[in-house]
Amino acid sequence: SFSLGQRKALLFTLWFQAEYGRGDLDATMEAINKAIDQPGIEPNEWLEKRAQVRIERARRRASATSRDSFYRELDEAVRDLRLALKNTRSTTEAARIERLVAQSYALKTSLLKSEVELSPNGIRALDSIQEVTKISKFDPEVLSHYFLAVKDIATLALSKFVGRPNGEIRDGLE
């Protein structure tokens, strides 16, 4: 229908549901991006859906091999949610979006913690968590998540490695 010129909101809703239901996240992203690009269609709903799909792709990638793409997808999801938050008109919608942002940070932090546990080089996870602050500098909620994550990761890393570090591990801790 889209290739034949159909641009009604219902088309994008049905397209999204069909592709998401099949589990084809790349095709789902295509439907969402086309909806966002359409004039006259409210982008907030679609930004939230795009964040939802990005988080799902991040989860799939976290269980696979690519940690960098996991972090990239989560960061993009948070950017979409922040953009939706700027355009929101209701406090209920804003609270829902903020909860989604917090859940995204929690997911990222949990993977960073597991990297510290799994790898002697896991202290590098502290560098990755700094990406969170680039999304929204000086936002108290973002900084709160950042500091809690750094505290948890540093505590875990120190408890695992202090007393035994040598070489590169010791340099990383210092």
Tab-separated table of C-alpha atoms in Angstrom:
chain	number	residue	atom	x	y	z
A	1	SER	CA	0.000	0.000	0.000
A	2	PHE	CA	2.813	2.408	0.854
A	3	SER	CA	4.486	1.928	-2.525
A	4	LEU	CA	1.123	2.660	-4.175
A	5	GLY	CA	0.879	6.020	-2.407
A	6	GLN	CA	-1.113	5.259	0.733
A	7	ARG	CA	-0.016	7.513	3.608
A	8	LYS	CA	-2.806	7.285	6.195
A	9	ALA	CA	-1.896	6.674	9.820
A	10	LEU	CA	-3.774	3.370	9.796
A	11	LEU	CA	-1.370	1.997	7.162
A	12	PHE	CA	1.627	2.641	9.382
A	13	THR	CA	-0.096	1.153	12.420
A	14	LEU	CA	-0.979	-2.037	10.543
A	15	TRP	CA	2.460	-2.207	8.919
A	16	PHE	CA	4.117	-1.851	12.319
A	17	GLN	CA	1.909	-4.529	13.897
A	18	ALA	CA	2.499	-6.978	11.045
A	19	GLU	CA	6.291	-6.624	11.015
A	20	TYR	CA	6.667	-6.530	14.795
A	21	GLY	CA	4.385	-9.536	15.109
A	22	ARG	CA	6.588	-11.460	12.663
A	23	GLY	CA	9.644	-10.499	14.721
A	24	ASP	CA	11.332	-8.735	11.798
A	25	LEU	CA	12.786	-5.757	13.630
A	26	ASP	CA	14.541	-4.276	10.585
A	27	ALA	CA	11.272	-4.186	8.618
A	28	THR	CA	9.547	-2.806	11.720
A	29	MET	CA	12.105	0.019	11.850
A	30	GLU	CA	11.436	0.764	8.183
A	31	ALA	CA	7.705	1.136	8.867
A	32	ILE	CA	8.372	3.353	11.879
A	33	ASN	CA	10.860	5.581	10.050
A	34	LYS	CA	8.420	6.032	7.157
A	35	ALA	CA	5.696	7.025	9.637
A	36	ILE	CA	7.974	9.547	11.360
A	37	ASP	CA	8.859	11.090	7.995
A	38	GLN	CA	5.201	11.627	7.033
A	39	PRO	CA	3.811	15.125	7.458
A	40	GLY	CA	0.625	15.217	9.487
A	41	ILE	CA	1.415	12.122	11.538
A	42	GLU	CA	2.156	12.707	15.238
A	43	PRO	CA	5.795	11.642	15.723
A	44	ASN	CA	5.723	11.067	19.512
A	45	GLU	CA	3.911	7.736	19.285
A	46	TRP	CA	6.329	6.577	16.607
A	47	LEU	CA	9.410	7.775	18.478
A	48	GLU	CA	8.322	5.656	21.441
A	49	LYS	CA	7.743	2.668	19.164
A	50	ARG	CA	11.160	3.176	17.575
A	51	ALA	CA	12.729	3.243	21.035
A	52	GLN	CA	10.845	0.039	21.899
A	53	VAL	CA	12.214	-1.684	18.779
A	54	ARG	CA	15.734	-0.383	19.449
A	55	ILE	CA	15.617	-1.786	22.982
A	56	GLU	CA	14.439	-5.139	21.632
A	57	ARG	CA	17.275	-5.120	19.074
A	58	ALA	CA	19.708	-4.225	21.857
A	59	ARG	CA	18.488	-7.177	23.946
A	60	ARG	CA	18.988	-9.518	21.019
A	61	ARG	CA	22.469	-8.157	20.401
A	62	ALA	CA	23.398	-8.375	24.080
A	63	SER	CA	22.731	-12.088	23.984
A	64	ALA	CA	24.737	-12.373	20.773
A	65	THR	CA	28.283	-11.135	20.342
A	66	SER	CA	28.181	-7.404	19.695
A	67	ARG	CA	28.273	-5.382	22.907
A	68	ASP	CA	29.052	-2.155	21.043
A	69	SER	CA	25.885	-2.394	18.960
A	70	PHE	CA	23.932	-3.137	22.158
A	71	TYR	CA	25.126	0.119	23.688
A	72	ARG	CA	24.572	2.026	20.452
A	73	GLU	CA	20.965	0.761	20.150
A	74	LEU	CA	20.198	1.667	23.763
A	75	ASP	CA	21.695	5.139	23.347
A	76	GLU	CA	19.600	5.674	20.215
A	77	ALA	CA	16.494	4.472	22.058
A	78	VAL	CA	17.113	6.998	24.841
A	79	ARG	CA	17.611	9.769	22.253
A	80	ASP	CA	14.256	8.879	20.675
A	81	LEU	CA	12.572	8.903	24.077
A	82	ARG	CA	14.143	12.251	24.987
A	83	LEU	CA	12.909	13.711	21.698
A	84	ALA	CA	9.426	12.375	22.388
A	85	LEU	CA	9.621	13.827	25.896
A	86	LYS	CA	10.358	17.308	24.515
A	87	ASN	CA	7.177	17.162	22.425
A	88	THR	CA	4.870	15.672	25.049
A	89	ARG	CA	1.893	17.625	26.265
A	90	SER	CA	0.700	15.582	29.224
A	91	THR	CA	2.344	14.820	32.547
A	92	THR	CA	1.117	11.208	32.360
A	93	GLU	CA	2.817	10.692	29.016
A	94	ALA	CA	5.977	12.403	30.287
A	95	ALA	CA	6.068	10.124	33.345
A	96	ARG	CA	5.660	7.040	31.128
A	97	ILE	CA	8.517	8.158	28.883
A	98	GLU	CA	10.741	8.895	31.890
A	99	ARG	CA	10.088	5.361	33.181
A	100	LEU	CA	11.156	3.957	29.807
A	101	VAL	CA	14.337	6.042	29.935
A	102	ALA	CA	15.086	4.758	33.438
A	103	GLN	CA	14.493	1.158	32.299
A	104	SER	CA	16.906	1.688	29.413
A	105	TYR	CA	19.579	2.964	31.793
A	106	ALA	CA	18.986	0.006	34.115
A	107	LEU	CA	19.403	-2.427	31.216
A	108	LYS	CA	22.656	-0.772	30.169
A	109	THR	CA	23.970	-0.744	33.728
A	110	SER	CA	23.175	-4.423	34.226
A	111	LEU	CA	25.178	-5.357	31.144
A	112	LEU	CA	28.059	-3.145	32.215
A	113	LYS	CA	28.076	-4.872	35.599
A	114	SER	CA	28.151	-8.275	33.932
A	115	GLU	CA	31.123	-7.175	31.838
A	116	VAL	CA	33.005	-6.291	35.006
A	117	GLU	CA	32.181	-9.707	36.443
A	118	LEU	CA	33.095	-11.625	33.286
A	119	SER	CA	36.303	-9.970	32.247
A	120	PRO	CA	39.488	-8.785	33.918
A	121	ASN	CA	39.298	-5.855	31.523
A	122	GLY	CA	35.751	-5.112	32.635
A	123	ILE	CA	36.882	-1.926	34.329
A	124	ARG	CA	36.617	-0.414	30.854
A	125	ALA	CA	32.879	-0.577	31.389
A	126	LEU	CA	33.272	2.653	33.345
A	127	ASP	CA	34.276	4.368	30.115
A	128	SER	CA	31.148	3.073	28.377
A	129	ILE	CA	28.800	4.354	31.062
A	130	GLN	CA	30.059	7.882	30.432
A	131	GLU	CA	28.142	7.835	27.143
A	132	VAL	CA	24.973	8.211	29.215
A	133	THR	CA	25.920	11.762	30.174
A	134	LYS	CA	26.362	12.800	26.529
A	135	ILE	CA	22.659	12.286	25.898
A	136	SER	CA	21.457	14.986	28.237
A	137	LYS	CA	24.153	16.852	30.122
A	138	PHE	CA	23.246	18.293	33.504
A	139	ASP	CA	19.860	16.562	33.597
A	140	PRO	CA	19.562	15.547	37.296
A	141	GLU	CA	17.884	12.236	36.470
A	142	VAL	CA	20.559	11.298	33.929
A	143	LEU	CA	23.343	12.246	36.326
A	144	SER	CA	21.674	10.295	39.136
A	145	HIS	CA	21.586	7.140	36.980
A	146	TYR	CA	25.164	7.778	35.912
A	147	PHE	CA	26.538	8.144	39.431
A	148	LEU	CA	24.659	5.113	40.739
A	149	ALA	CA	25.942	3.012	37.837
A	150	VAL	CA	29.524	4.197	38.341
A	151	LYS	CA	29.292	3.448	42.073
A	152	ASP	CA	27.934	-0.064	41.455
A	153	ILE	CA	30.445	-0.869	38.740
A	154	ALA	CA	33.416	0.531	40.633
A	155	THR	CA	32.416	-1.311	43.826
A	156	LEU	CA	32.059	-4.558	41.922
A	157	ALA	CA	35.359	-4.086	40.085
A	158	LEU	CA	37.249	-3.204	43.245
A	159	SER	CA	35.802	-6.122	45.199
A	160	LYS	CA	36.769	-8.475	42.407
A	161	PHE	CA	40.272	-7.245	41.674
A	162	VAL	CA	41.697	-5.488	44.739
A	163	GLY	CA	44.389	-7.579	46.367
A	164	ARG	CA	45.163	-9.455	43.181
A	165	PRO	CA	45.588	-6.912	40.390
A	166	ASN	CA	48.654	-6.865	38.248
A	167	GLY	CA	49.780	-5.406	34.950
A	168	GLU	CA	47.025	-3.954	32.813
A	169	ILE	CA	44.343	-4.641	35.441
A	170	ARG	CA	46.225	-2.676	38.086
A	171	ASP	CA	46.778	0.182	35.615
A	172	GLY	CA	43.052	0.232	34.868
A	173	LEU	CA	42.130	0.380	38.537
A	174	GLU	CA	44.619	3.131	39.264
